[in-house]
Coordinates of C-alpha atoms in Angstrom, one line a residue:
X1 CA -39.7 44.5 -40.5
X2 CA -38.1 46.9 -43.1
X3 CA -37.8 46.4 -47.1
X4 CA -34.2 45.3 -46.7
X5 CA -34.2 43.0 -44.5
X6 CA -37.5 41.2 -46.0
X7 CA -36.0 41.2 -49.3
X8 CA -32.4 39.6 -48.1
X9 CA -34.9 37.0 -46.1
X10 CA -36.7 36.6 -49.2
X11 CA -33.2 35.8 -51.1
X12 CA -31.8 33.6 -48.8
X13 CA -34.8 31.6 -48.3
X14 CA -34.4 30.7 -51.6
X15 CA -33.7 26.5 -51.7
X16 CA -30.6 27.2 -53.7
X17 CA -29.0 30.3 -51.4
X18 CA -30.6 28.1 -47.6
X19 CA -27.2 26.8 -46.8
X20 CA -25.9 29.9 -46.9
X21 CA -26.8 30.4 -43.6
X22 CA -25.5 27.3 -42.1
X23 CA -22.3 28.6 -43.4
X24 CA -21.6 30.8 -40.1
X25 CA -18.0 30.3 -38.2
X26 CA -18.2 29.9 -34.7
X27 CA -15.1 30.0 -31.9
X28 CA -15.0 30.6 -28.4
X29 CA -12.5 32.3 -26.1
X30 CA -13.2 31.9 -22.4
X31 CA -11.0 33.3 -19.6
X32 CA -11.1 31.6 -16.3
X33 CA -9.2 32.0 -12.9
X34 CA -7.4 29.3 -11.8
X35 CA -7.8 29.3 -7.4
X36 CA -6.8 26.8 -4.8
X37 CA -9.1 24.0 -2.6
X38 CA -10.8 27.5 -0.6
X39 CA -11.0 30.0 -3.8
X40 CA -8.1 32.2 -3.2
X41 CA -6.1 33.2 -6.5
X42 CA -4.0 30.7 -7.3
X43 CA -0.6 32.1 -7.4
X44 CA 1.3 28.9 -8.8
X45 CA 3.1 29.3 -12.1
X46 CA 1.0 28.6 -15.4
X47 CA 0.9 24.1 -15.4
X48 CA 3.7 23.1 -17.7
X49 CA 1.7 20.2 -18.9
X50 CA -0.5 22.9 -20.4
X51 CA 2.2 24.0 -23.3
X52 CA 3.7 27.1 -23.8
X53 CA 1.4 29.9 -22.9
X54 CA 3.3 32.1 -25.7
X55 CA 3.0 29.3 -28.7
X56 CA -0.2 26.9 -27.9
X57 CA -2.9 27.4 -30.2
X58 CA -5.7 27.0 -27.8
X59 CA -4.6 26.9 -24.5
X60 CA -2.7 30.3 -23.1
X61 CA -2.7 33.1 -20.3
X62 CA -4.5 36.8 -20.1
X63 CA -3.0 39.1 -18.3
X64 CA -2.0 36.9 -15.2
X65 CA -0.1 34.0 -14.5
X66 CA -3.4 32.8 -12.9
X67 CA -5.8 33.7 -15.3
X68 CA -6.3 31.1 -18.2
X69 CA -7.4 31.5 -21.8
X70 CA -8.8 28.3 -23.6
X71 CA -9.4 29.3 -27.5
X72 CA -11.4 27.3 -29.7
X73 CA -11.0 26.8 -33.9
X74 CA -13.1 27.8 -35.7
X75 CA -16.3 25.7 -36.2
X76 CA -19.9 25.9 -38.8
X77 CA -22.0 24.2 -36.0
X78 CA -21.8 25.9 -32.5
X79 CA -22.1 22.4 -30.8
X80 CA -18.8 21.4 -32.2
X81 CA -17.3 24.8 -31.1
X82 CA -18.8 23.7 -27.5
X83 CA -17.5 20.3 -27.7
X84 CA -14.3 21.8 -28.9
X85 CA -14.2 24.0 -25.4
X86 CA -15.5 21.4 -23.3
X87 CA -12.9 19.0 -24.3
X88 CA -9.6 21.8 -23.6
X89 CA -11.5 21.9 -20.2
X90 CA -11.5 18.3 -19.3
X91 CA -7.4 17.9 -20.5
X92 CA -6.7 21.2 -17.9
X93 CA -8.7 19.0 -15.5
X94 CA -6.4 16.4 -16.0
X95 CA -3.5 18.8 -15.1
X96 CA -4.7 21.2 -12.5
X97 CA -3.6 19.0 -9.3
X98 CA -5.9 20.0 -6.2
X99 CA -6.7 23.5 -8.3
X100 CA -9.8 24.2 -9.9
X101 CA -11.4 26.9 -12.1
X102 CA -13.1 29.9 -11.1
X103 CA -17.2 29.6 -12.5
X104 CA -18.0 33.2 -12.2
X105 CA -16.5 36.7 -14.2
X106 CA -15.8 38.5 -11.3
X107 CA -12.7 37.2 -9.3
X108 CA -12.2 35.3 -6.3
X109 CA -10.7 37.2 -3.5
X110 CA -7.6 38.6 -4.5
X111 CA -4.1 39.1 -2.6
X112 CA -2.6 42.5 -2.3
X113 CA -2.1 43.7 -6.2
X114 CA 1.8 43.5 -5.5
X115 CA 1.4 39.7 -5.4
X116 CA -1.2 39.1 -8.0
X117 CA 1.4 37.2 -10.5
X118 CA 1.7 39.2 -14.5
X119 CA 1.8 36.3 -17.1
X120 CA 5.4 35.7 -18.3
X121 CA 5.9 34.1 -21.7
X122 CA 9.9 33.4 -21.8
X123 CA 12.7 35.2 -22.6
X124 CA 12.3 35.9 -26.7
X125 CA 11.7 39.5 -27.9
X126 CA 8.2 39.2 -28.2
X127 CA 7.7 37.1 -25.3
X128 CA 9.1 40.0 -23.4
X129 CA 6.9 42.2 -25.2
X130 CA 3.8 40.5 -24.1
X131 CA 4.9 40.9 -20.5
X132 CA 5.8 44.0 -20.9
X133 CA 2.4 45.1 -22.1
X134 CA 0.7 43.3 -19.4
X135 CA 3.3 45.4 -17.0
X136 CA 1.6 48.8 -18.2
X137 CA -1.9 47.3 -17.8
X138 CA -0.6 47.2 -14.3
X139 CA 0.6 50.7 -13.9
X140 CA -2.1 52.4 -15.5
X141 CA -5.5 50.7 -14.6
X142 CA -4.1 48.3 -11.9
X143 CA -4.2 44.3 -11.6
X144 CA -7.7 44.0 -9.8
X145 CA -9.3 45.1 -12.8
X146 CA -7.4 42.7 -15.0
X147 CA -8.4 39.9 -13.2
X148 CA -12.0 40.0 -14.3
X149 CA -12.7 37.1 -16.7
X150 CA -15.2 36.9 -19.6
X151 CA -16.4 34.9 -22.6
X152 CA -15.6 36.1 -25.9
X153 CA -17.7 34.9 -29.4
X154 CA -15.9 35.2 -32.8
X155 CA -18.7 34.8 -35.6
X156 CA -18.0 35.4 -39.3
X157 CA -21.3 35.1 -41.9
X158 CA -20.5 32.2 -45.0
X159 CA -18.2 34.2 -47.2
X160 CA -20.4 33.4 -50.1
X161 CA -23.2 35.3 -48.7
X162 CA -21.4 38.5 -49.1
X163 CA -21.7 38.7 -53.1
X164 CA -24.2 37.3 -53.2
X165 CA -26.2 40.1 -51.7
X166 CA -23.7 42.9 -53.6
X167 CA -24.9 41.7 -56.7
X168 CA -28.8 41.5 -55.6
X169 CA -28.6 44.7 -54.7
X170 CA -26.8 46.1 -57.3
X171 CA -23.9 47.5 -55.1
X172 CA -20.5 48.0 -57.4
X173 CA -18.1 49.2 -55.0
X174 CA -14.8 46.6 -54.6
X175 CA -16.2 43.2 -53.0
X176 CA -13.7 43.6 -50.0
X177 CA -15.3 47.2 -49.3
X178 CA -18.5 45.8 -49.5
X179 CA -18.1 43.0 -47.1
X180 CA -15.7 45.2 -44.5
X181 CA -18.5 48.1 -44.5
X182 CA -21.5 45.2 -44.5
X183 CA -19.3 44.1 -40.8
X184 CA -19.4 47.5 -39.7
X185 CA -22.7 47.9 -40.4
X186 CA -23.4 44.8 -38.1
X187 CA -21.5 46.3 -35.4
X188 CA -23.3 49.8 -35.7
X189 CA -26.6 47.4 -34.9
X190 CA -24.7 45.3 -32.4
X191 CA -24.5 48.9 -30.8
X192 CA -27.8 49.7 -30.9
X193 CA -29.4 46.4 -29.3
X194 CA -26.6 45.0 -27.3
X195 CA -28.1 46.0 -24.1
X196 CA -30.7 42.8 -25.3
X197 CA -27.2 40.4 -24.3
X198 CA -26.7 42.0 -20.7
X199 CA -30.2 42.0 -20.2
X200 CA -30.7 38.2 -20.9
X201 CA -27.0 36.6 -20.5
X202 CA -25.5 39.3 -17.8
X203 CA -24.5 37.2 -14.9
X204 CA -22.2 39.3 -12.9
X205 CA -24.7 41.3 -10.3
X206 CA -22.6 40.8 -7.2
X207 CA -19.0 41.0 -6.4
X208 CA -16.2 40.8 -3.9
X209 CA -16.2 43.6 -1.4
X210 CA -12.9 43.4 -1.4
X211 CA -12.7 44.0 -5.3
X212 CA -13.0 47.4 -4.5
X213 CA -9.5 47.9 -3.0
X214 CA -11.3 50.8 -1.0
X215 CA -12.7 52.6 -3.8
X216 CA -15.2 54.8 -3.4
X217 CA -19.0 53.2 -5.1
X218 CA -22.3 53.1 -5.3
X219 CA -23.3 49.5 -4.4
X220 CA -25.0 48.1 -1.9
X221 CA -24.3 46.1 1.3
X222 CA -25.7 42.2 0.1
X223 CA -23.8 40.9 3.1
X224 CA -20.7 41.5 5.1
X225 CA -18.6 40.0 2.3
X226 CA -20.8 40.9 -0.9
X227 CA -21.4 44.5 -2.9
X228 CA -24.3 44.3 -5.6
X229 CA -26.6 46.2 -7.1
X230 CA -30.4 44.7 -7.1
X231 CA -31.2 45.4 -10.7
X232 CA -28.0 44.6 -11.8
X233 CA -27.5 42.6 -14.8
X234 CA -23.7 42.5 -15.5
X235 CA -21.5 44.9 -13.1
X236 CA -18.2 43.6 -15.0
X237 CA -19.3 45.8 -18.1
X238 CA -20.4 48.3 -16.1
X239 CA -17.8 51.6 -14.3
X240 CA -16.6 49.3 -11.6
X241 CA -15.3 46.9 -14.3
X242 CA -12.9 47.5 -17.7
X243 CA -13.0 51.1 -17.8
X244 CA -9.8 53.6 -19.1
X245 CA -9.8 57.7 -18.3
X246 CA -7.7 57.8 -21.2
X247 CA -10.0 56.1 -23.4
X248 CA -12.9 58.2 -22.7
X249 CA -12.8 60.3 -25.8
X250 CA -11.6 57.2 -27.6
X251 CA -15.3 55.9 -28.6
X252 CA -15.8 54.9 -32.7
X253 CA -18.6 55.6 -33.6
X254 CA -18.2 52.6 -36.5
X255 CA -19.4 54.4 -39.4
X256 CA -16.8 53.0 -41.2
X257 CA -13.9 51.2 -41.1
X258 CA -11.2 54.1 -42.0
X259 CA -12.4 56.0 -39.1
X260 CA -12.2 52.9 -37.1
X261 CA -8.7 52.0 -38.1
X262 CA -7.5 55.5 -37.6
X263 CA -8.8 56.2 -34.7
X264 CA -7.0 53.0 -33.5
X265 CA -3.5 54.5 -35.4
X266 CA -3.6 58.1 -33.0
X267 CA -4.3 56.3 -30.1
X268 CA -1.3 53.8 -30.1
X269 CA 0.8 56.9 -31.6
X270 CA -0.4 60.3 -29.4
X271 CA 1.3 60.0 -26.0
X272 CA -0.7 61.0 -22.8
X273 CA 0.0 62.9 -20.4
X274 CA -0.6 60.4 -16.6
X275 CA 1.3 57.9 -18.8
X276 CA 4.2 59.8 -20.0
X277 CA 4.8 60.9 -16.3
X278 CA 5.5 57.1 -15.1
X279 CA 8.0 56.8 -18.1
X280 CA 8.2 53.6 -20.3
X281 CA 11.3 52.4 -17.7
X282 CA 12.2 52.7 -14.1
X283 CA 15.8 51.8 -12.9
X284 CA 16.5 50.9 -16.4
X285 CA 13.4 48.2 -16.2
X286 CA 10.5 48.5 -18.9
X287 CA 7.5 49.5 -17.2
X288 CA 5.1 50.1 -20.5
X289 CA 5.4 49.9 -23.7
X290 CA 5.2 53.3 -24.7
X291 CA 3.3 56.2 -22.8
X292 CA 0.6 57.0 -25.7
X293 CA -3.1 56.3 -24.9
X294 CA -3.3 52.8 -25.8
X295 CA -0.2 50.6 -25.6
X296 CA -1.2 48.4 -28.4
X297 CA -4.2 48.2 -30.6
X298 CA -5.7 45.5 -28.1
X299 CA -5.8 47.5 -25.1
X300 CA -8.8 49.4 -26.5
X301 CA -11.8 48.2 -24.5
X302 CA -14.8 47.8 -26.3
X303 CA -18.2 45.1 -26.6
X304 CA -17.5 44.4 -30.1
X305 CA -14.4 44.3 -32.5
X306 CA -14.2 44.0 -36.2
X307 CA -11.1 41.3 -36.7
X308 CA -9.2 39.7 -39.5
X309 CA -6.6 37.0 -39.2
X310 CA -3.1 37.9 -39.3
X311 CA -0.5 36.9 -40.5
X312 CA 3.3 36.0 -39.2
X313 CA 4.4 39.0 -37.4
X314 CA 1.2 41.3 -38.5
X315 CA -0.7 43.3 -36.4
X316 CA -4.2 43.5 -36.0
X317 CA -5.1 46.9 -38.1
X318 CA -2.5 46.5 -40.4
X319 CA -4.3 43.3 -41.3
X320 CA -7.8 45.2 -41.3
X321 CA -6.6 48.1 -43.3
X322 CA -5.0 45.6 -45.7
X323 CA -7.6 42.7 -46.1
X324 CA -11.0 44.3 -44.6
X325 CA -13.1 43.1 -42.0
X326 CA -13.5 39.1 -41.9
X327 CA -15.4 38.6 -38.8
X328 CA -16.5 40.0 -35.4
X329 CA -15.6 39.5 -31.8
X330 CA -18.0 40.1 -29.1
X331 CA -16.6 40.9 -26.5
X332 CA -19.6 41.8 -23.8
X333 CA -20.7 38.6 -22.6
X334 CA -20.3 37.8 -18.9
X335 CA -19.1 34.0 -17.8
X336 CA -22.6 32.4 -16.7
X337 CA -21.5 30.4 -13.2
X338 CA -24.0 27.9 -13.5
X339 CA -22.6 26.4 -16.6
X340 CA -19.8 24.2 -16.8
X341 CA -18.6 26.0 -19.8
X342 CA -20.0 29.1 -18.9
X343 CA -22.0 29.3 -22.1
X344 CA -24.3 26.9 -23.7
X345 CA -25.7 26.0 -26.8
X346 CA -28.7 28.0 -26.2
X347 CA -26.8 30.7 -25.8
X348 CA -25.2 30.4 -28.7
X349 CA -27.9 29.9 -30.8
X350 CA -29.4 33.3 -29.6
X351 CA -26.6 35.1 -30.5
X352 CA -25.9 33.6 -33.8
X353 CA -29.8 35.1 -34.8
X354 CA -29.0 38.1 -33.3
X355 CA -26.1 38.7 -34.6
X356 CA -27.3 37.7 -38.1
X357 CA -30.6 40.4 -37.6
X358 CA -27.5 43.1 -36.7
X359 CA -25.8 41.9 -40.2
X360 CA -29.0 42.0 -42.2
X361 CA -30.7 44.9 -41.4
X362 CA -30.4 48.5 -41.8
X363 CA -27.9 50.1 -40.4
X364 CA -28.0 53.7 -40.5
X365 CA -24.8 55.8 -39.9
X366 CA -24.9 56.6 -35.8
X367 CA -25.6 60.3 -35.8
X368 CA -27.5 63.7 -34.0
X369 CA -26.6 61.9 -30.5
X370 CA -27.8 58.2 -31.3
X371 CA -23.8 56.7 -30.5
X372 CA -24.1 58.4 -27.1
X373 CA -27.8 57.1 -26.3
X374 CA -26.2 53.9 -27.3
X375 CA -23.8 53.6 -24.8
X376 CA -26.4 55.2 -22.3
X377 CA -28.7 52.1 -23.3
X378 CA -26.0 49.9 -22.1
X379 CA -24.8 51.2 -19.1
X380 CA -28.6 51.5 -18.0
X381 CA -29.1 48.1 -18.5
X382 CA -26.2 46.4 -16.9
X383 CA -26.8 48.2 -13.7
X384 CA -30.6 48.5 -13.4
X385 CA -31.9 46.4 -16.1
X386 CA -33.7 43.9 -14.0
X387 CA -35.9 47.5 -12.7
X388 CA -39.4 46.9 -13.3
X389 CA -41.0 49.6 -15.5
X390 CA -37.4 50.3 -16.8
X391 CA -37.1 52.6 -20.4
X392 CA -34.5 53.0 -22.3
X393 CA -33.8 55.7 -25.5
X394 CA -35.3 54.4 -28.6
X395 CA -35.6 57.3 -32.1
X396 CA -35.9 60.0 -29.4
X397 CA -38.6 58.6 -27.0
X398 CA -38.2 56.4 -23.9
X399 CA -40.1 52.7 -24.4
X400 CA -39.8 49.9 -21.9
X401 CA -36.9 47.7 -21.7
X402 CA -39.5 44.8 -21.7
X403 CA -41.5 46.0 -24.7
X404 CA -38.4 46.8 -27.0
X405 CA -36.8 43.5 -26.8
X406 CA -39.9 41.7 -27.4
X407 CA -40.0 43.3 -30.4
X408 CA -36.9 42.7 -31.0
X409 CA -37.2 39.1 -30.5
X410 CA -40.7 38.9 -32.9
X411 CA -38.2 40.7 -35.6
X412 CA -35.8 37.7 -35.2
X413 CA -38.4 35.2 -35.2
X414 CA -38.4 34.7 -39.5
X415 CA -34.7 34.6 -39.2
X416 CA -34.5 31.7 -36.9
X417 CA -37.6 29.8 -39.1
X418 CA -35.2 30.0 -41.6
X419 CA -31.7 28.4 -40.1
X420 CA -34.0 25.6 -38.2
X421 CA -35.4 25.1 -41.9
X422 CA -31.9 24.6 -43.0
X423 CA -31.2 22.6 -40.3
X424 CA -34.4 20.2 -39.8
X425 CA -34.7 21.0 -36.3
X426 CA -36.4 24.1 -34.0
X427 CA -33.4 24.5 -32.3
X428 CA -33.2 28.1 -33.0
X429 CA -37.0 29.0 -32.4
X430 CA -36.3 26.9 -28.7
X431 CA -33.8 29.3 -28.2
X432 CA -35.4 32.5 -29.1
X433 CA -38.8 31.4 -27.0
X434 CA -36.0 30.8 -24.1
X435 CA -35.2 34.8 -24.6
X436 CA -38.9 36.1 -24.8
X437 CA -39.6 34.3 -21.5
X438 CA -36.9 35.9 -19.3
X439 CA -38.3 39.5 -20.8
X440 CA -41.7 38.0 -19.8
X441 CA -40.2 36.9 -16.2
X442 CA -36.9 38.7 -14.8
X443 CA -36.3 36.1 -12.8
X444 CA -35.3 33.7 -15.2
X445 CA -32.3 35.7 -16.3
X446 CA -28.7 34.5 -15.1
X447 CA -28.4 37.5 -12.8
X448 CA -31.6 37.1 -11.1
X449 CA -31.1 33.7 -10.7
X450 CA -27.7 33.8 -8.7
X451 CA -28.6 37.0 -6.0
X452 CA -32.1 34.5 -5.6
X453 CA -29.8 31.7 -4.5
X454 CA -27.4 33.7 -2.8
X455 CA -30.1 34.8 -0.8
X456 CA -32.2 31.4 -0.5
X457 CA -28.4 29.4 0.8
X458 CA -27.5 32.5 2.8
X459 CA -24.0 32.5 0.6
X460 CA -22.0 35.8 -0.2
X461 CA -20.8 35.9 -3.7
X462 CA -17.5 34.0 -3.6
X463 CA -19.5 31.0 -1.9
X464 CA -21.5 30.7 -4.4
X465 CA -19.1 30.9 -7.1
X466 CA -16.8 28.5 -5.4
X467 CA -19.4 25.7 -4.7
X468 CA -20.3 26.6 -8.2
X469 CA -16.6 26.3 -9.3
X470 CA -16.6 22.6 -7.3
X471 CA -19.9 21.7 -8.8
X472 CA -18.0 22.0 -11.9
X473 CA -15.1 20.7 -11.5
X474 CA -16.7 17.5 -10.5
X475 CA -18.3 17.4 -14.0
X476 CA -15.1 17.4 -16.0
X477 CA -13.4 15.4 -13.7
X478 CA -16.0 12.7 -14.0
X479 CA -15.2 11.9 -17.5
X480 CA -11.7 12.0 -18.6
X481 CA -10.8 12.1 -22.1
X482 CA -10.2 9.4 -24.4
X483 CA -6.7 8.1 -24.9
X484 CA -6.6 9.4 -28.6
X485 CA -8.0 12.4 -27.3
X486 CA -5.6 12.9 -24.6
X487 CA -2.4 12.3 -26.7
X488 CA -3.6 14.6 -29.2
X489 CA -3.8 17.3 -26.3
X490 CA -0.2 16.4 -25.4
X491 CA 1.3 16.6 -28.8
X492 CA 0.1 20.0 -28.9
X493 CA 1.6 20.8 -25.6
X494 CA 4.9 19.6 -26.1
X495 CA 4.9 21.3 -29.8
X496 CA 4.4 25.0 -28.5
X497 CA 7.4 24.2 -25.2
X498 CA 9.5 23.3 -28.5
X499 CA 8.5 26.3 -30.8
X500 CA 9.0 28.9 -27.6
X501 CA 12.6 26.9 -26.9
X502 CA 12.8 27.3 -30.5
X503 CA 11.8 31.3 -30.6
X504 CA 14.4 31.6 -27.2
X505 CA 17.4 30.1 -29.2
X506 CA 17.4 32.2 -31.6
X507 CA 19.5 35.6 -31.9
X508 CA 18.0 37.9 -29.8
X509 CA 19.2 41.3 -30.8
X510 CA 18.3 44.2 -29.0
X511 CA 14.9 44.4 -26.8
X512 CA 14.8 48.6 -27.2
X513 CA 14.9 48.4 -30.7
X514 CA 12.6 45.4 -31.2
X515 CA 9.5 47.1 -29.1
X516 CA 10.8 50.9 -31.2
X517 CA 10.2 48.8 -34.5
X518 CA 7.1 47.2 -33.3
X519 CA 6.0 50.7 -32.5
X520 CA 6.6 52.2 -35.3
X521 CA 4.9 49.1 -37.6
X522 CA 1.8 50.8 -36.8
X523 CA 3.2 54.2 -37.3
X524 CA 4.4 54.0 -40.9
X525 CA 1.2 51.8 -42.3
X526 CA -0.3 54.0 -45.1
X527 CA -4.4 54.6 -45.1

């Protein structure tokens, strides 16, 4: 263990600093598929009894009509941000008719692109916008890849904890520099060890062979129906899933946030050449928002984001360059199909101490190749982590996947003593033990698990997932909400239809000159 991170142990194992680290935020964003009684896509307009998919706070679309978002608050004990999640699921339920959710990341089989429904969000400026945006996702990476879902965990450290460590260490620089550059030094770690997630939460080893469209690949024949890999931990974050041409040369390196930010500003403002040949209209209809590498900062695909909230109207880096860096987004993790939720508290557990060891330890600047050995790491592992004898790139040298993460895991192991001190419980050290025995024993890990069941129930990959998907419909079905609950859930729907009736009756003024100002809100910000 290095000196830093046993002296900020040391600190906040103090009795008076403990709580400290109970003082983590927590929320949840899962994407899910919404398909009919035999899995196909569900091409039905997004459930009015939902809300507004523009104005509800928890409840919304992705890209497609057909792809759901559920959104959590933000919550100090992960169980409640679970509870939270598992509660939005059981009020769809309620509204879904003979539909049902998709259980896996990778879709169910998908109708020609032409019919796969873009989410619409009503007929205000910036409802148009957001279809509009979704439209160039379509033109320049196509609606297959869009359709892949995923589970995405916002964590903030207890805002307290930040000066406290500045002053321990005698740092003098501006608090908000301190605790921005602190979050970038968690992600520069997150980058280093994040192949540690797809290794033992990667469930997406298999796939649709029809996913493909045709493309040419280098999978393998599972059955007629099915394309895997046999190491595979997590294909989604792997070449056949989110991946951008265009974006190639766009990779931070996170050595601080400046760089980060403007890196962000040239991409949404330098226009790129395969984009500017379809044009941002055809036949006087938008098409894209603008033609520039990145539509909008969002569009930038990446494992991890530093975020801040925004405010009315504000967008995402202006709020960054403006406030600094309030919490991260991981954005990596695949939807496991045998959960109801796709994620459980284990889970969660795991990745609060990880990410906590990523916040409190050394975090060197990413240098003399170690950002591209990185990202080598990663890809390695979600398509052959599984391989036995398998090494990855670690301070120059190649060590087994196995034997790194089990160090990694030892490193964690006075982290978790702590929280489960704080918390009267071994909650956390149940959760790492659950981590050291899938290194121990591949097959315990999600991905291994579903191509052994595949195999044992002779299923492709969308029967699994769809007696999966029934398995958990079933579950929230069985226990509807309470009637407080449930009217709570409906308030909230009927308050975002009236705040989007309220956006739509509004003057509209001119849709080319509200998307040129939006553009050029980005433009203008000063560093």
């Amino acid at each position: 263990m290095s000196e830093l991170l046993q002296r900020r142990l040391a600190l906040l194992g103090a009795p008076e600093y403990l709580s400290l680290l109970g003082g983590n935020l927590h929320g949840i964003e899962r994407e899910c598929l919404r398909v009919d009684d035999d899995g196909q896509l569900a091409l039905t307009p997004h459930p009015r009894a939902l809300g507004s998919a523009l104005t509800h706070p928890q409840i919304t679309t992705d890209y497609s009509e057909s792809l759901l978002e559920f959104i959590t608050p933000a919550e100090t004990d992960p169980a409640v941000t679970l509870a939270d999640l598992e509660r939005i699921h059981r009020f769809t339920y309620a509204h879904l008719g003979d539909e049902r959710l998709w259980s896996a990341s990778m879709p169910c089989p998908l109708p020609d692109e032409e019919a796969i429904p873009i989410a619409e969000y009503g007929s205000s400026n910036i409802g148009r916008l957001k279809h509009v945006y979704r439209k160039g996702l379509a033109l320049r990476y196509g609606k297959t890849m869009q359709c892949i879902a995923g589970i995405h965990y916002n964590f903030s450290l207890a805002e307290a904890l930040w000066p406290l460590l500045q002053r321990s260490e005698g740092d003098t620089r501006p608090p908000r520099d301190y605790q921005s550059e602190s979050y970038i030094g968690l992600i520069r770690n997150f980058r280093r060890y994040s192949w540690l997630l797809m290794y033992l939460f990667g469930a997406s080893p298999a796939l649709d062979a029809g996913f493909l469209r045709g493309r040419p690949h280098q999978l393998q024949a599972f059955d007629e129906h099915t394309l895997y890999l046999p190491w595979a931990t997590s294909l989604r974050m792997s070449d056949l899933g989110y991946q951008s041409s265009a974006q190639s040369s766009l990779t931070p390196c996170y050595n601080d946030l400046a760089s980060y930010t403007d890196s962000l500003r040239l991409a949404v403002s330098t226009p790129y050449p395969p984009y500017a040949a379809f044009g941002t209209k055809r036949d006087g209809e938008w098409q894209q928002l603008n033609t520039n590498v990145i539509q909008i900062e969002n569009e930038y695909y990446s494992s991890i984001r530093p975020k801040r909230v925004t405010y009315s109207g504000e967008r995402p880096i202006q709020a960054l360059m403006a406030r600094g860096v309030q919490y991260v987004e991981v954005r990596c993790l695949d939807i496991n199909p045998f959960l109801p939720l796709g994620i459980d508290l284990e889970e969660a557990r795991f990745l609060d101490l990880f990410l906590i060891y990523c916040a409190l330890l050394d975090s060197p600047l990413l240098e003399n190749g170690e950002c591209r050995s990185c990202t080598e790491n990663f890809l390695k592992t979600v398509k052959e982590g599984r391989r036995p004898g398998l090494h990855l790139q670690h301070q120059g040298r190649q060590v087994l996947l196995r034997d790194w993460g089990l160090e990694l895991l030892e490193t964690m192991a006075p982290i978790a003593a702590l929280l489960d001190r704080h918390h009267g419980d071994d909650a956390h050290a149940r959760a790492l033990a659950a981590q050291r025995a899938k290194l121990e024993d591949p097959e315990l890990t999600p991905s291994a698990r579903i191509l052994a069941e595949m195999r044992e129930r002779g299923e492709s990959f969308v029967q699994f997932a769809l007696r999966q998907s029934r398995q958990h419909e079933a579950f929230f079905r069985a226990l509807p909400l309470s009637d407080a609950e449930r009217q709570a859930f409906e308030a909230l729907a009927t308050q975002s239809l009236a705040e989007q009736a309220e956006l739509e009756a509004q003057p509209r003024g001119d849709f080319d000159a509200f998307v040129a100002a939006y553009q050029a809100s980005i433009i203008g910000v000063a560093v």
